mmCIF file of C-alpha atoms in Angstrom:
data_model
loop_
_atom_site.group_PDB
_atom_site.id
_atom_site.type_symbol
_atom_site.label_atom_id
_atom_site.label_comp_id
_atom_site.label_asym_id
_atom_site.label_seq_id
_atom_site.Cartn_x
_atom_site.Cartn_y
_atom_site.Cartn_z
ATOM 1 C CA MET A 1436 90.120 67.930 108.113
ATOM 2 C CA LEU A 1437 91.511 69.248 104.840
ATOM 3 C CA LYS A 1438 92.956 67.455 101.857
ATOM 4 C CA LEU A 1439 96.659 68.020 101.211
ATOM 5 C CA ILE A 1440 96.648 66.352 97.807
ATOM 6 C CA PRO A 1441 93.390 65.045 96.304
ATOM 7 C CA GLY A 1442 93.119 61.312 96.924
ATOM 8 C CA SER A 1443 96.292 61.054 99.015
ATOM 9 C CA THR A 1444 97.691 62.594 102.210
ATOM 10 C CA LEU A 1445 95.334 64.476 104.543
ATOM 11 C CA LEU A 1446 96.286 67.596 106.467
ATOM 12 C CA THR A 1447 94.571 69.154 109.465
ATOM 13 C CA LEU A 1448 94.990 72.655 110.931
ATOM 14 C CA SER A 1449 94.786 73.109 114.711
ATOM 15 C CA LEU A 1450 94.984 76.332 116.664
ATOM 16 C CA LEU A 1451 97.082 75.680 119.750
ATOM 17 C CA SER A 1452 98.630 77.716 122.548
ATOM 18 C CA PRO A 1453 101.468 80.198 122.066
ATOM 19 C CA LEU A 1454 105.093 79.056 122.066
ATOM 20 C CA ALA A 1455 107.429 81.332 123.975
ATOM 21 C CA GLN A 1456 110.746 81.080 122.159
ATOM 22 C CA ALA A 1457 110.934 79.256 118.803
ATOM 23 C CA VAL A 1458 112.296 79.821 115.322
ATOM 24 C CA ASP A 1459 110.076 82.192 113.305
ATOM 25 C CA THR A 1460 107.904 83.004 116.331
ATOM 26 C CA PRO A 1461 106.467 86.504 115.800
ATOM 27 C CA PRO A 1462 107.926 88.909 118.334
ATOM 28 C CA ALA A 1463 104.584 90.122 119.708
ATOM 29 C CA ALA A 1464 102.235 87.183 119.291
ATOM 30 C CA GLY A 1465 102.919 83.493 119.580
ATOM 31 C CA HIS A 1466 99.799 82.104 118.010
ATOM 32 C CA TYR A 1467 100.300 79.203 115.646
ATOM 33 C CA LEU A 1468 98.602 76.528 113.610
ATOM 34 C CA THR A 1469 99.595 72.891 113.617
ATOM 35 C CA LEU A 1470 99.790 71.089 110.299
ATOM 36 C CA TYR A 1471 98.895 67.413 110.376
ATOM 37 C CA ALA A 1472 99.981 64.841 107.793
ATOM 38 C CA VAL A 1473 97.271 62.456 108.999
ATOM 39 C CA PRO A 1474 95.024 62.758 112.040
ATOM 40 C CA GLY A 1475 97.160 62.784 115.170
ATOM 41 C CA VAL A 1476 100.472 62.956 113.283
ATOM 42 C CA PRO A 1477 101.991 66.462 112.911
ATOM 43 C CA GLN A 1478 103.474 67.334 109.520
ATOM 44 C CA SER A 1479 107.240 67.883 109.825
ATOM 45 C CA ASP A 1480 109.711 69.426 107.350
ATOM 46 C CA ASP A 1481 106.944 71.269 105.502
ATOM 47 C CA PRO A 1482 107.950 74.795 104.348
ATOM 48 C CA TYR A 1483 105.242 77.367 105.023
ATOM 49 C CA THR A 1484 104.593 81.085 104.669
ATOM 50 C CA TRP A 1485 102.058 83.304 106.456
ATOM 51 C CA SER A 1486 101.143 86.415 104.496
ATOM 52 C CA THR A 1487 98.527 89.075 104.151
ATOM 53 C CA ALA A 1488 95.979 88.518 101.399
ATOM 54 C CA GLY A 1489 97.770 91.291 99.515
ATOM 55 C CA GLY A 1490 100.961 89.230 99.414
ATOM 56 C CA LYS A 1491 103.060 90.759 102.208
ATOM 57 C CA GLN A 1492 104.940 87.918 103.881
ATOM 58 C CA LEU A 1493 104.814 88.093 107.677
ATOM 59 C CA THR A 1494 106.400 84.808 108.786
ATOM 60 C CA LYS A 1495 107.926 81.766 107.179
ATOM 61 C CA GLY A 1496 109.575 78.624 108.362
ATOM 62 C CA LEU A 1497 109.826 74.867 108.290
ATOM 63 C CA THR A 1498 107.566 72.769 110.484
ATOM 64 C CA LYS A 1499 109.400 70.636 113.021
ATOM 65 C CA ALA A 1500 108.220 67.479 114.755
ATOM 66 C CA ASP A 1501 105.419 69.461 116.386
ATOM 67 C CA GLY A 1502 104.077 70.552 112.974
ATOM 68 C CA ARG A 1503 103.712 74.182 114.035
ATOM 69 C CA ALA A 1504 103.449 77.123 111.651
ATOM 70 C CA TYR A 1505 103.761 80.428 113.505
ATOM 71 C CA LEU A 1506 101.522 83.410 112.852
ATOM 72 C CA LYS A 1507 101.870 87.154 113.124
ATOM 73 C CA GLY A 1508 99.274 89.875 112.729
ATOM 74 C CA GLU A 1509 99.552 93.011 110.583
ATOM 75 C CA GLU A 1510 97.915 96.250 111.621
ATOM 76 C CA GLY A 1511 94.898 97.083 109.501
ATOM 77 C CA GLU A 1512 94.760 93.596 107.942
ATOM 78 C CA GLU A 1513 92.120 90.942 108.517
ATOM 79 C CA SER A 1514 92.642 88.580 105.559
ATOM 80 C CA TYR A 1515 95.623 86.222 105.722
ATOM 81 C CA VAL A 1516 97.015 83.323 103.739
ATOM 82 C CA LEU A 1517 98.858 80.251 104.989
ATOM 83 C CA GLU A 1518 100.653 78.430 102.184
ATOM 84 C CA THR A 1519 102.693 75.212 102.049
ATOM 85 C CA LEU A 1520 104.203 73.375 99.129
ATOM 86 C CA SER A 1521 100.867 71.850 98.233
ATOM 87 C CA MET A 1522 98.072 73.802 99.927
ATOM 88 C CA ARG A 1523 96.763 77.329 100.396
ATOM 89 C CA TRP A 1524 94.330 78.463 103.124
ATOM 90 C CA THR A 1525 92.704 81.889 103.379
ATOM 91 C CA PHE A 1526 91.638 83.114 106.845
ATOM 92 C CA LEU A 1527 89.627 86.017 108.191
ATOM 93 C CA VAL A 1528 91.334 87.162 111.393
ATOM 94 C CA PRO A 1529 89.792 90.284 112.979
ATOM 95 C CA ALA A 1530 92.293 92.465 114.868
ATOM 96 C CA ARG A 1531 90.760 91.566 118.218
ATOM 97 C CA CYS A 1532 91.704 87.912 117.687
ATOM 98 C CA TRP A 1533 95.396 88.663 118.217
ATOM 99 C CA GLN A 1534 94.592 89.897 121.730
ATOM 100 C CA GLU A 1535 92.689 86.750 122.673
ATOM 101 C CA THR A 1536 93.928 83.723 124.532
ATOM 102 C CA PRO A 1537 94.960 80.797 122.338
ATOM 103 C CA ALA A 1538 91.676 78.991 122.914
ATOM 104 C CA ALA A 1539 89.675 82.112 122.123
ATOM 105 C CA PHE A 1540 91.906 82.837 119.137
ATOM 106 C CA GLN A 1541 91.020 79.455 117.686
ATOM 107 C CA SER A 1542 87.301 80.224 117.748
ATOM 108 C CA CYS A 1543 87.847 83.839 116.670
ATOM 109 C CA LEU A 1544 89.365 83.360 113.248
ATOM 110 C CA THR A 1545 87.464 81.965 110.284
ATOM 111 C CA LEU A 1546 88.713 79.659 107.508
ATOM 112 C CA LYS A 1547 87.341 81.231 104.318
ATOM 113 C CA GLN A 1548 88.860 79.142 101.553
ATOM 114 C CA THR A 1549 90.991 76.054 101.008
ATOM 115 C CA ALA A 1550 92.652 75.034 97.764
ATOM 116 C CA SER A 1551 95.498 72.838 96.625
ATOM 117 C CA LEU A 1552 98.254 74.669 94.801
ATOM 118 C CA TYR A 1553 97.781 72.194 91.972
ATOM 119 C CA ASP A 1554 94.186 73.395 91.531
ATOM 120 C CA ILE A 1555 95.326 77.009 91.753
ATOM 121 C CA GLU A 1556 97.971 76.438 89.089
ATOM 122 C CA GLN A 1557 95.454 74.664 86.864
ATOM 123 C CA ASP A 1558 92.982 77.526 87.226
ATOM 124 C CA ALA A 1559 95.711 80.043 86.394
ATOM 125 C CA ALA A 1560 96.771 78.001 83.367
ATOM 126 C CA LYS A 1561 93.152 77.778 82.193
ATOM 127 C CA LEU A 1562 92.726 81.534 82.558
ATOM 128 C CA ALA A 1563 95.960 82.120 80.626
ATOM 129 C CA ARG A 1564 94.758 79.811 77.839
ATOM 130 C CA GLU A 1565 91.436 81.605 77.655
ATOM 131 C CA LYS A 1566 93.155 84.984 77.422
ATOM 132 C CA ASP A 1567 95.485 83.642 74.746
ATOM 133 C CA GLN A 1568 92.526 82.279 72.783
ATOM 134 C CA GLN A 1569 90.716 85.602 73.030
ATOM 135 C CA ALA A 1570 93.817 87.451 71.819
ATOM 136 C CA LYS A 1571 94.282 85.002 68.941
ATOM 137 C CA ALA A 1572 90.626 85.332 67.941
ATOM 138 C CA ALA A 1573 90.832 89.138 67.930
ATOM 139 C CA ALA A 1574 94.050 89.045 65.889
ATOM 140 C CA TYR A 1575 92.420 86.596 63.478
ATOM 141 C CA VAL A 1576 89.504 88.953 62.750
ATOM 142 C CA LEU A 1577 91.892 91.760 61.842
ATOM 143 C CA ALA A 1578 94.113 89.484 59.752
ATOM 144 C CA ALA A 1579 91.154 87.960 57.902
ATOM 145 C CA ARG A 1580 89.854 91.415 57.087
ATOM 146 C CA ALA A 1581 93.225 92.588 55.771
ATOM 147 C CA ASN A 1582 94.084 89.260 54.079
ATOM 148 C CA ASP A 1583 97.713 90.312 53.736
ATOM 149 C CA ASP A 1584 99.491 87.627 55.791
ATOM 150 C CA ALA A 1585 102.385 85.619 54.352
ATOM 151 C CA LEU A 1586 100.006 82.961 52.979
ATOM 152 C CA ALA A 1587 97.298 85.281 51.654
ATOM 153 C CA TRP A 1588 97.802 83.735 48.209
ATOM 154 C CA LEU A 1589 95.725 80.790 49.445
ATOM 155 C CA GLY A 1590 92.639 82.977 49.312
ATOM 156 C CA LYS A 1591 90.177 84.551 51.695
ATOM 157 C CA LEU A 1592 89.696 83.381 55.273
ATOM 158 C CA PRO A 1593 86.349 83.126 57.086
ATOM 159 C CA PRO A 1594 85.738 86.543 58.689
ATOM 160 C CA GLN A 1595 85.403 85.154 62.229
ATOM 161 C CA TRP A 1596 87.337 82.389 63.966
ATOM 162 C CA SER A 1597 85.233 79.383 64.949
ATOM 163 C CA THR A 1598 86.946 76.478 66.658
ATOM 164 C CA GLN A 1599 84.007 74.240 65.769
ATOM 165 C CA GLU A 1600 84.012 75.169 62.075
ATOM 166 C CA HIS A 1601 87.800 74.843 61.888
ATOM 167 C CA ALA A 1602 87.665 71.378 63.464
ATOM 168 C CA LYS A 1603 84.894 70.362 61.060
ATOM 169 C CA ARG A 1604 86.914 71.493 58.040
ATOM 170 C CA LEU A 1605 90.078 69.821 59.339
ATOM 171 C CA LEU A 1606 88.275 66.527 59.925
ATOM 172 C CA SER A 1607 86.714 66.715 56.474
ATOM 173 C CA ILE A 1608 90.005 67.069 54.614
ATOM 174 C CA GLY A 1609 91.602 64.493 56.908
ATOM 175 C CA ASP A 1610 88.903 61.964 56.030
ATOM 176 C CA LYS A 1611 89.400 62.624 52.316
ATOM 177 C CA ILE A 1612 93.146 62.067 52.592
ATOM 178 C CA GLU A 1613 92.682 58.861 54.585
ATOM 179 C CA ARG A 1614 90.216 57.531 52.018
ATOM 180 C CA HIS A 1615 92.631 58.362 49.211
ATOM 181 C CA ILE A 1616 95.451 56.526 50.989
ATOM 182 C CA ALA A 1617 93.204 53.530 51.706
ATOM 183 C CA SER A 1618 92.168 53.382 48.050
ATOM 184 C CA GLY A 1619 95.799 53.446 46.920
ATOM 185 C CA LEU A 1620 96.726 50.633 49.304
ATOM 186 C CA ARG A 1621 94.007 48.197 48.242
ATOM 187 C CA GLN A 1622 95.288 44.733 47.400
ATOM 188 C CA GLY A 1623 98.652 45.561 48.947
ATOM 189 C CA GLY A 1624 99.266 48.807 47.136
ATOM 190 C CA PRO A 1625 101.186 49.487 43.932
ATOM 191 C CA ASP A 1626 104.016 47.219 42.827
ATOM 192 C CA VAL A 1627 107.173 49.324 43.319
ATOM 193 C CA ARG A 1628 108.944 47.202 40.692
ATOM 194 C CA GLN A 1629 106.808 49.066 38.161
ATOM 195 C CA PHE A 1630 108.166 52.452 39.208
ATOM 196 C CA ALA A 1631 108.647 54.900 36.358
ATOM 197 C CA CYS A 1632 110.158 58.291 37.003
ATOM 198 C CA LYS A 1633 108.209 61.418 36.160
ATOM 199 C CA ALA A 1634 109.643 64.904 36.245
ATOM 200 C CA PRO A 1635 108.209 67.108 39.033
ATOM 201 C CA THR A 1636 106.603 69.307 36.372
ATOM 202 C CA ALA A 1637 104.321 66.375 35.539
ATOM 203 C CA TYR A 1638 102.485 67.031 38.816
ATOM 204 C CA GLY A 1639 102.149 70.784 38.494
ATOM 205 C CA ALA A 1640 103.847 74.068 37.713
ATOM 206 C CA LEU A 1641 107.198 74.913 39.351
ATOM 207 C CA PRO A 1642 107.810 78.667 38.964
ATOM 208 C CA GLN A 1643 110.841 80.025 40.839
ATOM 209 C CA GLN A 1644 112.035 76.454 41.472
ATOM 210 C CA GLN A 1645 115.480 77.680 42.421
ATOM 211 C CA ALA A 1646 113.975 79.047 45.640
ATOM 212 C CA VAL A 1647 112.685 75.575 46.552
ATOM 213 C CA LEU A 1648 116.074 73.973 45.937
ATOM 214 C CA ALA A 1649 117.813 76.649 48.005
ATOM 215 C CA PHE A 1650 115.422 75.967 50.887
ATOM 216 C CA GLN A 1651 115.831 72.182 50.676
ATOM 217 C CA LEU A 1652 119.619 72.458 50.646
ATOM 218 C CA GLN A 1653 119.660 74.276 53.994
ATOM 219 C CA PRO A 1654 121.313 72.364 56.844
ATOM 220 C CA LEU A 1655 118.893 70.908 59.383
ATOM 221 C CA PRO A 1656 116.938 72.257 61.110
ATOM 222 C CA MET A 1657 115.614 74.345 58.238
ATOM 223 C CA LEU A 1658 115.011 77.997 59.042
ATOM 224 C CA HIS A 1659 111.487 79.289 58.622
ATOM 225 C CA PHE A 1660 112.516 82.922 58.420
ATOM 226 C CA GLY A 1661 115.004 85.021 56.504
ATOM 227 C CA ALA A 1662 115.680 85.518 52.813
ATOM 228 C CA VAL A 1663 115.568 81.820 51.828
ATOM 229 C CA TRP A 1664 112.196 81.361 53.523
ATOM 230 C CA ASP A 1665 110.816 84.540 51.956
ATOM 231 C CA GLN A 1666 111.888 83.331 48.516
ATOM 232 C CA LEU A 1667 110.187 79.975 49.167
ATOM 233 C CA LEU A 1668 106.961 81.802 50.061
ATOM 234 C CA ALA A 1669 107.262 83.844 46.864
ATOM 235 C CA ALA A 1670 107.564 80.634 44.841
ATOM 236 C CA ALA A 1671 104.553 79.199 46.660
ATOM 237 C CA ALA A 1672 102.575 82.360 45.899
ATOM 238 C CA GLN A 1673 103.270 81.753 42.217
ATOM 239 C CA GLY A 1674 101.725 78.282 42.465
ATOM 240 C CA ASN A 1675 104.886 76.148 42.814
ATOM 241 C CA TRP A 1676 103.521 72.896 44.272
ATOM 242 C CA MET A 1677 106.839 71.824 45.775
ATOM 243 C CA ALA A 1678 107.127 75.182 47.525
ATOM 244 C CA ARG A 1679 103.617 74.841 48.897
ATOM 245 C CA LEU A 1680 104.406 71.340 50.117
ATOM 246 C CA GLU A 1681 107.438 72.667 52.008
ATOM 247 C CA VAL A 1682 105.299 75.392 53.587
ATOM 248 C CA TYR A 1683 102.820 72.706 54.648
ATOM 249 C CA TYR A 1684 105.629 70.682 56.242
ATOM 250 C CA ALA A 1685 106.837 73.756 58.114
ATOM 251 C CA LEU A 1686 103.404 74.472 59.606
ATOM 252 C CA ALA A 1687 102.460 70.845 60.267
ATOM 253 C CA GLU A 1688 105.687 70.192 62.175
ATOM 254 C CA ARG A 1689 104.810 72.806 64.780
ATOM 255 C CA LYS A 1690 102.590 72.194 67.788
ATOM 256 C CA VAL A 1691 99.045 73.464 67.330
ATOM 257 C CA ARG A 1692 99.279 75.761 70.358
ATOM 258 C CA GLU A 1693 102.250 77.503 68.742
ATOM 259 C CA LEU A 1694 100.227 78.420 65.655
ATOM 260 C CA SER A 1695 98.087 81.499 65.367
ATOM 261 C CA TYR A 1696 94.481 80.946 64.310
ATOM 262 C CA VAL A 1697 95.387 82.367 60.905
ATOM 263 C CA GLU A 1698 98.181 79.794 60.531
ATOM 264 C CA GLN A 1699 95.844 76.989 61.599
ATOM 265 C CA ALA A 1700 93.337 78.050 58.961
ATOM 266 C CA ARG A 1701 96.055 78.357 56.325
ATOM 267 C CA LEU A 1702 97.296 74.863 57.167
ATOM 268 C CA VAL A 1703 93.883 73.426 56.338
ATOM 269 C CA GLN A 1704 93.779 75.437 53.103
ATOM 270 C CA LEU A 1705 97.186 74.037 52.159
ATOM 271 C CA MET A 1706 96.023 70.485 52.838
ATOM 272 C CA GLU A 1707 92.977 71.051 50.661
ATOM 273 C CA TRP A 1708 95.043 72.552 47.832
ATOM 274 C CA LEU A 1709 97.622 69.741 47.894
ATOM 275 C CA HIS A 1710 94.995 67.008 48.086
ATOM 276 C CA GLN A 1711 93.006 68.447 45.195
ATOM 277 C CA ARG A 1712 96.139 68.125 43.047
ATOM 278 C CA GLU A 1713 97.035 64.701 44.479
ATOM 279 C CA ILE A 1714 100.445 65.851 45.681
ATOM 280 C CA ALA A 1715 101.656 62.602 47.231
ATOM 281 C CA GLY A 1716 104.221 64.244 49.522
ATOM 282 C CA LEU A 1717 101.235 65.153 51.701
ATOM 283 C CA TYR A 1718 100.195 61.574 52.400
ATOM 284 C CA ARG A 1719 103.035 59.998 54.385
ATOM 285 C CA PHE A 1720 103.596 63.190 56.372
ATOM 286 C CA PHE A 1721 99.880 63.282 57.211
ATOM 287 C CA SER A 1722 99.531 59.568 57.960
ATOM 288 C CA ALA A 1723 102.604 59.570 60.217
ATOM 289 C CA ARG A 1724 100.580 61.771 62.583
ATOM 290 C CA THR A 1725 97.395 59.723 62.362
ATOM 291 C CA ILE A 1726 98.579 56.115 61.910
ATOM 292 C CA GLY A 1727 101.093 54.684 64.365
ATOM 293 C CA ASP A 1728 101.678 51.298 62.705
ATOM 294 C CA GLY A 1729 105.207 51.087 61.269
ATOM 295 C CA ALA A 1730 104.322 48.554 58.587
ATOM 296 C CA MET A 1731 101.472 50.763 57.403
ATOM 297 C CA GLN A 1732 103.829 53.733 57.252
ATOM 298 C CA ASP A 1733 106.159 51.749 54.986
ATOM 299 C CA ARG A 1734 103.255 50.990 52.650
ATOM 300 C CA VAL A 1735 102.164 54.636 52.604
ATOM 301 C CA ALA A 1736 105.749 55.687 51.836
ATOM 302 C CA ARG A 1737 105.856 53.314 48.872
ATOM 303 C CA LEU A 1738 102.537 54.648 47.617
ATOM 304 C CA ALA A 1739 103.781 58.230 47.904
ATOM 305 C CA ALA A 1740 107.030 57.381 46.146
ATOM 306 C CA MET A 1741 105.131 55.802 43.265
ATOM 307 C CA GLN A 1742 102.973 58.936 42.976
ATOM 308 C CA GLY A 1743 105.820 61.416 42.759
ATOM 309 C CA SER A 1744 106.888 62.297 46.320
ATOM 310 C CA VAL A 1745 110.555 63.182 46.022
ATOM 311 C CA MET A 1746 111.161 62.702 49.753
ATOM 312 C CA ASP A 1747 109.621 59.227 49.697
ATOM 313 C CA GLN A 1748 111.479 58.242 46.554
ATOM 314 C CA SER A 1749 114.717 58.994 48.370
ATOM 315 C CA VAL A 1750 113.722 57.079 51.525
ATOM 316 C CA VAL A 1751 112.129 54.072 49.819
ATOM 317 C CA GLY A 1752 114.844 53.916 47.167
ATOM 318 C CA LYS A 1753 117.522 53.507 49.840
ATOM 319 C CA LEU A 1754 115.535 50.779 51.615
ATOM 320 C CA LEU A 1755 115.044 48.851 48.386
ATOM 321 C CA GLN A 1756 118.806 48.653 47.893
ATOM 322 C CA ASP A 1757 118.886 46.071 50.703
ATOM 323 C CA GLU A 1758 116.330 43.756 49.072
ATOM 324 C CA ASP A 1759 117.288 40.349 47.668
ATOM 325 C CA ASP A 1760 115.038 40.718 44.632
ATOM 326 C CA PRO A 1761 117.072 42.319 41.805
ATOM 327 C CA ALA A 1762 113.892 43.881 40.419
ATOM 328 C CA LEU A 1763 113.284 45.686 43.718
ATOM 329 C CA VAL A 1764 116.888 46.832 43.868
ATOM 330 C CA ALA A 1765 116.618 48.172 40.310
ATOM 331 C CA ALA A 1766 113.371 49.959 41.151
ATOM 332 C CA GLY A 1767 115.047 51.501 44.189
ATOM 333 C CA LYS A 1768 117.898 52.736 42.020
ATOM 334 C CA ARG A 1769 115.401 54.362 39.645
ATOM 335 C CA MET A 1770 113.732 56.067 42.605
ATOM 336 C CA LEU A 1771 117.037 57.425 43.867
ATOM 337 C CA ASP A 1772 117.951 58.698 40.407
ATOM 338 C CA CYS A 1773 114.508 60.266 40.055
ATOM 339 C CA ALA A 1774 114.797 62.036 43.416
ATOM 340 C CA ALA A 1775 118.296 63.271 42.561
ATOM 341 C CA ALA A 1776 117.105 64.625 39.208
ATOM 342 C CA ALA A 1777 114.292 66.518 40.977
ATOM 343 C CA MET A 1778 116.920 68.290 43.063
ATOM 344 C CA GLN A 1779 118.775 69.609 40.015
ATOM 345 C CA PRO A 1780 118.488 73.344 39.252
ATOM 346 C CA PRO A 1781 116.000 74.118 36.474
ATOM 347 C CA ARG A 1782 117.446 74.743 33.051
#
């Protein structure tokens, strides 16, 4: 008795007598297997194929009420595969078996392997992932040696890719950011009514700022290629903190499996660089992916707005316009004005 799907329906194969005239009956041999849904109950309406191990299809059909899947031999072949929507069986059928009576045929062939197609697909997916990881690791070694990728201005990369070391470094910077956020939110966090606008240059240098503004003014979704993106990278290479924050957003928005190992390493370097300079635009974007509580996200957004995040000033400022407290409304207006001023071209 063989499992059709782990933990659910069972399927049994029986070798029965030939059937003279039936759909998909091989012209020379009428041997067949019977597929059972449960013991004693033939599996009906189950598509099947009978092929050589090399993939040449010999018969196919749909089981009827009798549950029969019809077989056909191929000269010079002894390995065959019977496949349904959910299972795959591999048989060894010596040539002499096709000349035997049905009863003798049943004892002649040998079931070599049974597998669910789900398991086969999972194994194939695992193999594909392993090959992809190997290719990424090899590409990483070459890229680290050359150190000429688009984010090479962040510095040298470790010469070899190590998933364990990368995870350790990522967790380390993540813990530092979380501690910084927690410290800023003690006793309820800063009082937004005390908001005072600071120019973006108060948080760091902004060379080639026009490139950042051009990137931010793109219609959504923002393009991460082309001339505008290249100019943003050039500004980031010159140390523009707003440009580097935008590059961080672009990488962090993507799924990890879509990133090369070089990009994953650069993402951690960006997080470290931004945190060292207390660039608050990093905090809400980071916490949104690590903290699911909506109320906490609102508090983090207020903290980031108070510490110079232009994006958060815009978001929080709009929300404060709906408050009943005139002081909160006024603070929100200052945030909106501050965010708007940060979007003005440099003089």
